[in-house]
Coordinates of C-alpha atoms and ligand atoms in Angstrom, one line a residue:
M182 CA -14.4 -20.5 10.4
I183 CA -15.8 -16.9 11.2
K184 CA -14.3 -14.6 8.8
Q185 CA -13.6 -11.4 10.4
E186 CA -12.1 -8.7 8.3
F187 CA -10.6 -5.4 8.7
S188 CA -12.7 -3.2 6.4
R189 CA -11.8 -1.8 3.0
I190 CA -12.6 1.8 2.4
D191 CA -16.0 2.7 1.3
P192 CA -16.0 2.6 -2.6
K193 CA -18.1 5.5 -2.9
R194 CA -15.2 7.7 -1.3
R195 CA -13.1 6.6 -4.2
A196 CA -15.4 8.0 -6.7
N197 CA -13.7 11.4 -7.4
L198 CA -10.2 9.8 -7.5
N199 CA -8.5 10.6 -10.7
H200 CA -6.2 7.5 -11.4
R201 CA -4.5 9.2 -14.2
Q202 CA -3.2 12.1 -12.5
K203 CA 0.3 12.2 -11.9
Q204 CA 1.5 12.9 -8.7
F205 CA 5.5 12.8 -8.6
A206 CA 8.3 12.5 -11.0
T207 CA 8.5 9.5 -13.1
P208 CA 9.8 6.7 -11.0
A209 CA 12.5 4.2 -12.2
Y210 CA 10.5 0.9 -12.2
K211 CA 12.4 -2.3 -11.4
D212 CA 11.0 -5.6 -10.1
V213 CA 13.0 -6.9 -7.2
E214 CA 14.3 -10.1 -6.7
Y215 CA 14.0 -11.6 -3.2
K216 CA 16.5 -13.9 -2.3
H217 CA 15.6 -14.2 1.5
R218 CA 12.5 -14.7 3.4
L219 CA 13.6 -12.0 5.7
N220 CA 13.6 -8.4 4.9
F221 CA 14.9 -5.4 6.5
Y222 CA 12.9 -3.2 4.0
I223 CA 15.7 -0.8 3.2
T224 CA 14.8 -0.5 -0.5
P225 CA 11.2 0.8 -1.1
P226 CA 9.2 -0.9 -4.0
T227 CA 9.0 0.6 -7.4
A228 CA 7.0 -1.8 -9.5
D229 CA 3.3 -1.2 -10.3
I230 CA 0.5 -2.7 -8.3
T231 CA -3.1 -2.0 -8.5
L232 CA -4.9 0.1 -5.8
E233 CA -7.1 -2.9 -4.8
Q234 CA -3.7 -4.8 -4.2
F235 CA -2.4 -1.7 -2.4
E236 CA -5.3 -1.8 0.2
Q237 CA -5.8 -5.5 0.6
W238 CA -2.2 -6.1 1.0
A239 CA -1.9 -3.6 3.8
I240 CA -5.2 -4.7 5.4
D241 CA -3.8 -8.0 5.7
R242 CA -0.4 -6.9 7.2
L243 CA -2.5 -4.8 9.6
R244 CA -4.3 -7.9 10.8
V245 CA -1.2 -9.7 11.5
L246 CA 0.3 -6.5 13.5
A247 CA -2.9 -6.0 15.4
E248 CA -2.7 -9.6 16.5
L249 CA 0.6 -9.4 17.4
E250 CA 0.0 -6.3 19.6
A251 CA -2.8 -8.0 21.2
C252 CA -0.4 -11.2 22.0
S253 CA 2.0 -8.8 23.7
F254 CA -0.8 -6.7 25.7
R255 CA -2.2 -10.1 26.8
N256 CA 1.5 -10.9 28.1
K257 CA 1.7 -14.0 26.0
G258 CA 5.2 -15.3 25.9
T259 CA 7.7 -16.3 23.1
A260 CA 6.6 -19.6 22.4
E261 CA 2.9 -18.9 23.0
T262 CA 2.8 -15.8 20.8
A263 CA 4.6 -18.0 18.0
T264 CA 2.1 -20.8 18.2
H265 CA -0.9 -18.6 18.3
M266 CA 0.7 -16.2 15.0
K267 CA 1.6 -19.4 12.9
P268 CA -2.0 -20.0 11.5
I269 CA -2.7 -16.3 11.3
L270 CA 0.7 -15.6 9.5
E271 CA 0.0 -18.6 7.1
K272 CA -3.4 -17.2 6.2
Y273 CA -2.7 -13.2 5.7
L274 CA 1.3 -13.0 5.0
P275 CA 2.6 -16.5 4.2
L276 CA 6.3 -16.7 3.7
S277 CA 7.0 -20.3 2.5
F278 CA 10.2 -22.1 2.4
T279 CA 9.8 -23.2 -1.2
T280 CA 13.0 -23.2 -3.6
F281 CA 14.3 -20.1 -4.5
G282 CA 12.6 -18.2 -7.3
S283 CA 9.1 -19.9 -7.6
S284 CA 6.6 -17.8 -8.6
T285 CA 4.5 -18.3 -5.3
Q286 CA 7.6 -17.4 -3.5
Q287 CA 8.4 -14.4 -5.1
A288 CA 4.7 -13.3 -4.8
E289 CA 4.7 -13.9 -1.1
R290 CA 7.8 -11.9 -0.5
Q291 CA 6.6 -8.9 -2.7
K292 CA 3.4 -8.9 -0.6
D293 CA 5.4 -8.7 2.3
H294 CA 7.8 -6.0 1.2
Y295 CA 4.8 -3.8 -0.4
S296 CA 2.5 -4.3 2.5
H297 CA 5.3 -3.0 5.0
F298 CA 6.0 -0.1 3.1
I299 CA 2.4 1.0 2.6
L300 CA 1.7 0.6 6.4
R301 CA 4.9 3.0 7.0
L302 CA 3.2 5.5 5.0
A303 CA -0.1 5.0 6.9
F304 CA 1.5 5.1 10.2
A305 CA 4.2 7.6 10.0
S306 CA 2.2 10.5 10.6
T307 CA 2.0 10.6 14.5
E308 CA 4.7 9.8 17.0
D309 CA 2.2 7.6 18.7
L310 CA 1.5 5.5 15.6
R311 CA 5.3 5.6 14.4
R312 CA 6.4 4.0 18.0
R313 CA 3.5 1.4 17.8
F314 CA 4.2 0.5 14.4
S315 CA 7.8 0.0 15.2
R316 CA 7.2 -2.1 18.1
V317 CA 5.0 -4.6 16.3
E318 CA 7.1 -4.6 12.9
T319 CA 10.1 -5.4 15.6
M320 CA 8.2 -8.3 16.9
L321 CA 7.2 -9.7 13.5
F322 CA 10.7 -9.7 12.4
R323 CA 12.0 -11.2 15.6
L324 CA 9.3 -14.2 15.1
R325 CA 10.4 -14.6 11.9
F326 CA 13.9 -14.2 12.6
Q327 CA 13.7 -16.9 15.2
D328 CA 11.7 -19.1 13.0
E329 CA 14.1 -19.0 9.9
V330 CA 16.3 -22.0 9.1
A331 CA 19.9 -21.4 10.6
T332 CA 22.0 -21.3 7.3
D333 CA 19.2 -18.9 5.7
R334 CA 19.5 -16.8 8.6
Q335 CA 23.3 -16.6 8.6
A336 CA 23.3 -15.9 4.7
F337 CA 20.9 -13.2 5.1
V338 CA 22.7 -11.5 8.1
K339 CA 25.9 -11.8 6.1
E340 CA 24.5 -9.8 3.2
L341 CA 23.3 -7.1 5.8
T342 CA 26.6 -5.6 6.0
L343 CA 26.2 -4.1 9.6
D344 CA 28.6 -2.0 11.3
W345 CA 29.8 -4.6 13.5
E346 CA 33.5 -5.2 14.2
P347 CA 34.6 -8.9 14.7
V348 CA 36.7 -9.5 17.8
S349 CA 40.1 -10.9 17.0
I350 CA 41.7 -14.1 18.5
E351 CA 44.2 -12.3 20.4
E352 CA 41.4 -10.0 21.9
R353 CA 39.4 -12.8 22.7
R354 CA 42.3 -14.5 24.7
Q355 CA 43.3 -11.2 26.4
Y356 CA 39.7 -11.0 27.6
E357 CA 39.0 -14.6 28.3
E358 CA 37.9 -14.5 31.6
E359 CA 35.9 -11.6 31.4
L360 CA 33.9 -13.0 28.4
R361 CA 33.6 -16.1 29.9
G362 CA 32.0 -14.6 33.1
A363 CA 29.8 -12.6 30.9
S364 CA 28.5 -15.3 28.6
G365 CA 28.2 -17.7 31.3
W366 CA 30.5 -20.2 29.3
E367 CA 31.6 -23.4 31.1
K368 CA 32.6 -25.7 28.5
T369 CA 33.3 -23.7 25.2
R370 CA 36.3 -21.5 25.5
P371 CA 35.7 -17.7 24.1
Q372 CA 38.5 -18.3 21.7
E373 CA 36.3 -20.9 20.1
E374 CA 33.2 -18.8 19.8
S375 CA 33.0 -15.7 17.2
Y376 CA 32.4 -12.4 18.9
F377 CA 31.3 -9.0 17.5
K378 CA 31.8 -5.5 19.1
V379 CA 29.0 -3.4 18.7
D380 CA 28.2 0.2 20.3
W381 CA 26.6 -0.7 23.7
E382 CA 23.2 1.1 23.1
K383 CA 22.6 -1.4 20.0
V384 CA 22.0 -4.0 22.5
P385 CA 20.0 -2.7 25.5
E386 CA 18.5 -6.0 26.6
L387 CA 22.0 -7.8 26.5
V388 CA 23.6 -5.1 28.5
E389 CA 20.5 -4.9 31.1
S390 CA 20.9 -8.5 31.9
R391 CA 24.7 -8.0 32.0
K392 CA 25.1 -10.9 29.3
V393 CA 28.0 -9.0 27.5
F394 CA 31.3 -7.8 28.5
M395 CA 31.7 -4.2 27.8
K396 CA 34.7 -1.9 27.2
G397 CA 35.4 1.4 25.8
G398 CA 31.6 1.7 25.1
K399 CA 31.4 -1.6 23.2
A400 CA 29.7 -4.5 23.9
Y401 CA 31.2 -8.0 23.0
V402 CA 28.3 -10.2 21.9
P403 CA 28.8 -13.7 21.3
E404 CA 27.4 -15.0 18.1
K405 CA 24.6 -17.0 20.0
D406 CA 23.1 -13.6 20.9
Q407 CA 23.2 -12.4 17.6
V408 CA 19.5 -12.1 17.2
S409 CA 19.4 -9.1 19.8
M410 CA 21.9 -7.4 17.5
V411 CA 20.0 -8.0 14.4
V412 CA 16.7 -7.1 15.8
A413 CA 18.2 -3.7 17.4
E414 CA 19.7 -3.1 13.9
F415 CA 16.3 -3.7 12.6
T416 CA 14.2 -1.2 14.9
S417 CA 16.9 1.4 14.8
K418 CA 16.8 1.3 10.8
L419 CA 13.0 1.4 10.8
E420 CA 12.7 4.3 13.4
K421 CA 15.0 6.5 11.3
A422 CA 13.1 5.6 8.1
L423 CA 10.1 6.5 9.7
A424 CA 10.9 9.7 11.0
L425 CA 12.3 10.4 7.2
T426 CA 8.9 9.2 6.0
S427 CA 6.9 11.6 8.3
R428 CA 8.8 14.6 6.7
A429 CA 7.8 13.4 3.0
L430 CA 4.1 13.0 4.1
P431 CA 2.9 16.5 3.2
R432 CA 4.0 15.8 -0.2
L433 CA 1.9 12.5 -0.3
D434 CA -1.3 14.4 0.8
E435 CA -1.5 15.7 -2.8
D436 CA -2.0 12.3 -4.1
D437 CA -5.9 11.9 -3.8
R438 CA -5.8 8.2 -4.7
L439 CA -3.8 7.1 -1.7
T440 CA -4.6 9.6 1.3
P441 CA -8.2 8.2 1.9
I442 CA -7.0 4.6 2.1
L443 CA -3.9 5.5 4.1
N444 CA -6.1 7.5 6.7
H445 CA -8.6 4.6 6.7
L446 CA -5.8 2.1 7.5
S447 CA -4.1 4.2 10.2
Q448 CA -7.8 4.6 12.0
N449 CA -8.3 0.7 11.7
F450 CA -5.1 0.4 13.5
T451 CA -6.3 2.6 16.3
T452 CA -9.3 0.5 16.6
P453 CA -9.6 -2.7 14.5
D454 CA -12.8 -2.6 12.6
S455 CA -14.6 -5.8 11.2
N456 CA -16.9 -6.4 8.4
Y457 CA -20.3 -7.6 9.4
S458 CA -21.5 -10.6 7.4
S459 CA -24.8 -12.2 8.3
S460 CA -23.5 -15.5 6.8
N461 CA -20.6 -15.4 9.4
T462 CA -22.2 -14.6 12.3
S463 CA -25.8 -16.2 12.1
I464 CA -25.8 -19.9 13.8
S465 CA -27.9 -22.4 11.7
G466 CA -30.3 -24.4 14.3
A467 CA -30.2 -22.0 17.3
D468 CA -33.6 -20.9 18.7
I469 CA -33.5 -17.2 17.8
S470 CA -36.7 -15.8 18.9
A471 CA -38.2 -13.1 20.7
R472 CA -39.0 -15.5 23.7
N473 CA -35.5 -16.7 23.9
V474 CA -33.7 -13.6 24.2
D475 CA -33.4 -13.6 27.8
A476 CA -31.6 -16.9 27.6
L477 CA -29.5 -15.9 24.7
S478 CA -28.3 -12.8 26.5
A479 CA -25.8 -14.9 28.7
S480 CA -23.8 -15.2 25.5
F481 CA -23.9 -11.2 24.6
P482 CA -20.9 -9.0 25.3
L483 CA -20.8 -6.4 27.9
C484 CA -22.3 -3.6 25.6
M485 CA -25.5 -5.8 24.8
Q486 CA -25.8 -7.2 28.2
N487 CA -26.0 -3.5 29.4
L488 CA -28.6 -2.6 26.8
H489 CA -30.7 -5.7 27.7
R490 CA -30.4 -5.1 31.5
S491 CA -31.5 -1.4 31.1
L492 CA -34.5 -2.7 28.9
R493 CA -35.6 -4.9 31.2
R494 CA -35.1 -2.5 34.2
D495 CA -36.8 0.5 32.5
A496 CA -39.1 -1.1 29.9
H497 CA -37.7 1.4 27.6
L498 CA -34.4 2.4 25.9
K499 CA -33.6 5.7 24.1
H500 CA -33.2 6.0 20.3
Y501 CA -29.4 5.1 20.0
G502 CA -29.4 2.4 22.2
R503 CA -32.5 0.8 20.4
L504 CA -30.8 1.1 17.1
Q505 CA -27.5 -0.5 18.5
Y506 CA -29.4 -3.2 20.0
T507 CA -31.9 -3.9 17.1
L508 CA -29.0 -4.2 14.6
F509 CA -27.1 -6.7 17.1
L510 CA -30.2 -8.8 17.1
K511 CA -30.6 -8.8 13.7
G512 CA -27.1 -9.9 13.4
I513 CA -27.9 -12.9 15.6
G514 CA -30.3 -13.9 13.4
L515 CA -33.5 -12.5 14.8
N516 CA -36.1 -12.0 12.1
L517 CA -38.1 -8.8 11.7
E518 CA -41.4 -10.3 12.9
E519 CA -39.7 -11.6 16.1
C520 CA -37.8 -8.5 16.6
L521 CA -41.0 -6.5 16.6
I522 CA -42.6 -8.8 19.1
F523 CA -39.6 -8.5 21.2
W524 CA -39.8 -4.7 21.2
R525 CA -43.3 -4.6 21.8
S526 CA -43.5 -6.8 24.9
S527 CA -40.3 -5.2 26.0
F528 CA -42.0 -2.0 26.2
S529 CA -44.4 -3.3 28.5
K530 CA -45.6 0.5 29.8
I531 CA -46.9 1.6 26.7
T532 CA -49.9 0.9 24.5
D533 CA -49.9 -0.7 21.4
D534 CA -51.0 2.4 19.7
V535 CA -48.1 4.3 21.0
F536 CA -45.8 1.5 20.2
N537 CA -47.0 1.5 16.3
K538 CA -47.0 5.2 16.1
E539 CA -43.4 5.9 17.8
Y540 CA -41.1 2.8 17.5
R541 CA -42.4 0.2 15.0
Y542 CA -41.2 2.2 12.0
N543 CA -37.4 2.5 13.5
V544 CA -37.3 -1.2 13.9
R545 CA -38.8 -1.9 10.4
H546 CA -36.2 0.8 9.0
A547 CA -33.3 -1.0 10.7
Y548 CA -34.2 -4.1 8.9
G549 CA -34.5 -2.5 5.6
D550 CA -38.4 -3.2 5.5
V551 CA -39.1 0.7 4.9
G552 CA -37.3 3.8 4.0
G553 CA -34.6 4.1 1.3
D554 CA -31.6 6.6 2.4
S555 CA -28.2 6.2 1.3
N556 CA -27.1 4.1 4.2
R557 CA -29.4 1.3 3.1
R558 CA -28.0 -1.8 1.4
G559 CA -30.9 -3.5 0.3
N560 CA -31.6 -5.3 3.6
G561 CA -31.0 -2.3 6.1
Y562 CA -28.3 -1.3 8.1
S563 CA -25.2 -3.5 9.4
P564 CA -24.9 -4.1 13.0
F565 CA -22.3 -2.1 14.7
S566 CA -18.8 -2.9 14.9
C567 CA -16.7 -2.3 18.2
Q568 CA -14.9 0.6 16.5
K569 CA -18.2 2.1 15.4
I570 CA -19.5 1.6 19.0
L571 CA -16.4 2.8 20.5
T572 CA -15.7 5.9 18.4
E573 CA -19.1 7.3 17.3
H574 CA -22.2 8.6 19.4
P575 CA -20.9 8.4 22.9
P576 CA -24.0 7.7 25.4
G577 CA -25.4 11.0 26.8
P578 CA -27.5 11.1 30.1
G579 CA -30.0 8.2 30.6
E580 CA -28.6 6.6 27.4
A581 CA -27.4 2.8 27.6
N582 CA -25.6 2.7 24.0
G583 CA -21.9 2.4 23.7
C584 CA -19.3 0.3 25.1
P585 CA -19.2 0.1 28.6
Y586 CA -15.4 -0.8 28.9
R587 CA -14.6 2.7 27.2
H588 CA -17.9 4.8 28.5
F589 CA -18.5 3.9 32.0
S590 CA -16.3 5.1 34.9
M591 CA -14.4 2.3 36.6
E592 CA -16.6 1.7 39.4
N593 CA -19.4 1.5 37.3
L594 CA -17.8 -0.9 34.9
T595 CA -16.6 -3.1 37.9
A596 CA -20.1 -3.2 39.3
L597 CA -21.5 -4.2 36.0
L598 CA -18.7 -7.0 35.5
Q599 CA -19.6 -8.4 38.9
A600 CA -23.3 -8.0 38.3
V601 CA -22.9 -10.3 35.3
G602 CA -20.6 -12.8 37.2
V603 CA -17.0 -11.7 36.5
K604 CA -15.6 -11.5 40.1
D605 CA -12.0 -12.8 39.7
Q606 CA -9.8 -10.0 41.0
D607 CA -7.1 -10.8 38.6
V608 CA -9.5 -10.3 35.8
L609 CA -10.8 -7.0 36.8
R610 CA -7.3 -5.7 37.5
G611 CA -6.4 -6.7 34.1
V612 CA -9.5 -4.7 32.7
K613 CA -8.6 -1.9 34.7
E614 CA -5.2 -1.7 33.2
D615 CA -6.6 -2.3 29.6
K616 CA -9.1 0.6 30.3
E617 CA -6.3 2.9 31.6
K618 CA -4.6 2.0 28.1
T619 CA -7.6 2.6 26.4
K620 CA -7.5 -1.0 25.1
F621 CA -11.1 -1.3 25.3
H622 CA -11.6 -4.2 23.3
L623 CA -8.7 -5.9 24.7
A624 CA -10.5 -5.5 27.9
C625 CA -13.6 -7.2 26.4
N626 CA -11.5 -10.3 24.8
R627 CA -10.1 -10.8 28.3
V628 CA -13.4 -10.9 29.8
F629 CA -14.4 -13.3 27.2
E630 CA -11.5 -15.8 27.8
Y631 CA -12.2 -15.9 31.5
A632 CA -15.8 -16.7 30.9
H633 CA -15.3 -19.4 28.4
K634 CA -11.8 -20.5 30.0
Q635 CA -12.7 -24.2 30.1
E636 CA -14.5 -24.3 26.7
I637 CA -11.5 -22.6 25.1
K638 CA -9.4 -25.2 26.6
K639 CA -11.4 -28.2 25.5
V640 CA -11.6 -26.8 21.9
R641 CA -7.8 -26.2 21.9
D642 CA -6.8 -29.5 23.3
N643 CA -9.2 -31.4 21.0
G644 CA -8.2 -29.3 17.7
T645 CA -11.6 -28.4 16.9
W646 CA -10.7 -24.6 17.1
G647 CA -7.0 -23.3 16.0
A648 CA -5.8 -20.0 16.9
A649 CA -7.5 -18.3 13.7
E650 CA -10.9 -19.2 15.2
L651 CA -9.9 -17.7 18.5
E652 CA -8.4 -14.3 17.0
T653 CA -9.1 -11.3 19.0
I654 CA -12.7 -10.4 18.6
V655 CA -13.7 -7.1 17.2
H656 CA -17.4 -7.1 16.6
P657 CA -20.3 -7.9 19.0
N658 CA -21.9 -10.2 16.8
E659 CA -18.7 -12.3 16.7
Y660 CA -18.6 -12.3 20.4
F661 CA -22.1 -13.8 20.4
K662 CA -21.3 -16.5 18.0
R663 CA -18.1 -17.5 19.7
S664 CA -19.8 -17.5 22.9
Y665 CA -22.9 -19.3 22.0
L666 CA -20.9 -22.1 20.1
L667 CA -18.6 -22.6 23.1
K668 CA -21.5 -22.7 25.7
N669 CA -23.4 -25.0 23.7
M670 CA -20.7 -27.2 23.1
G671 CA -21.8 -31.0 22.8
K672 CA -25.6 -29.8 22.5
N673 CA -27.2 -30.3 19.2
P674 CA -29.1 -26.8 19.0
V675 CA -31.6 -28.4 16.4
D676 CA -32.5 -31.9 18.1
G677 CA -30.8 -31.8 21.3
E678 CA -28.6 -34.7 20.7
G679 CA -24.9 -34.5 21.9
R680 CA -22.2 -33.8 19.5
D681 CA -19.1 -32.2 19.5
E682 CA -19.1 -31.2 15.9
D683 CA -21.6 -28.6 16.5
V684 CA -19.0 -26.4 17.9
K685 CA -17.1 -26.2 14.7
M686 CA -16.8 -22.8 13.3
E687 CA -18.1 -21.8 9.7
G688 CA -17.7 -19.0 7.6
Ligands
SF4_701 FE1 -19.3 -4.5 23.1 FE2 -17.0 -4.5 21.4 FE3 -17.1 -3.0 23.7 FE4 -17.0 -5.6 23.6 S1 -15.5 -4.2 23.1 S2 -18.3 -4.5 25.0 S3 -18.1 -6.2 22.0 S4 -18.4 -2.7 22.0

């Protein structure tokens, strides 16, 4: 399986942190005993964890939240979202049903508890981040609440001591008709069902869909609709807590251990980043050579297809486009020698001499064959992630680098999509909406899903790929690998024999 990670902060940026520095008053440490899988996150954590745990736990939760947000942007229903999220939750934020008190169970619940509070710090700074955080945390809570065993769910709710007033039998008798009408009861009599009275603002969904009887500003909610009430309480408590946290943030700025990590996390939430690893994105057995780039480009994401098309049209690319494209080609497994052949033959209007003098060095530098600046990691630069392409070096006049979903006008983007074969009006409309909401990488994923619709269905149906292999794409090289594997399903890239196993992802 391809391993796609939200990046950790560059260790160099931690170099001047003083871990001994005391920032706040001495806290009263205490270990929390987690009785339930579900958590309202009322009590902040106080026990010690390492900085590495602090960051990794937050990244794991962020991954879950980003995927949940992507599900909602793609209008996945409740059941579809639950199926999609199951393996992702099991991988990054598991909450097992083991016997109470087991060490694994307590460790899982601790990670869930701490990671929530860490992200609360990271996302309390702006109104937009607070709103998004509260929305996705509410989605996560609802998912888990619905997944919980009924008895445990009741035990959890009982201990919340929420401000709900039980409706007496007399009152249920008095309003029998109204309660029956609102709830749609036919067989059960309202007297036999337990009801709670709550302020109507707390259950807007039920009020809006006229599923509850209202009187004196109170909504009479039957037990079966309790999930709406619990979820509404969760959201309201979280929103208040986030507002309080945002006021406390300036004090945290003094903590130079945490601030860089928190800033990095909130940036990752804006546009998910991904770590590149050549072992994750190269494909063994595929013909990755200069002469085959044209054919391979059918599996490139739009940013790289645009660079490839510009290169073929002009026999030239400006510096930043060359860098973006060279690193991508390196990432798909094109070796330095083949890459030099590719660029030399593509720049067909210039002489060998000019190529050697002006362009050869840059390609070798990108591969780490020459040069030695601080960005080098022994084997040159890493291919750019979507986050980098979306947020750094926007293309200037005559430049083809960047991400078309972000940097093209809607008109030009539509023309490019149509030119590469995306003609479906629903998809184009969806891309337009994603672009308007600045969800550029989701537009890219939408196009990916459209372009590989049949193949995705096949690997889903035969169980070769699960939801974890089809997580949202946040790296152009990941796009290529997934596309290539799907398009070449059933063909053995080495010897041409049909084999479905070829499509299995590794990582
Ligand atoms: Fe390329 Fe990422 Fe933009 Fe897709 S979202 S076109 S992969 S930069």
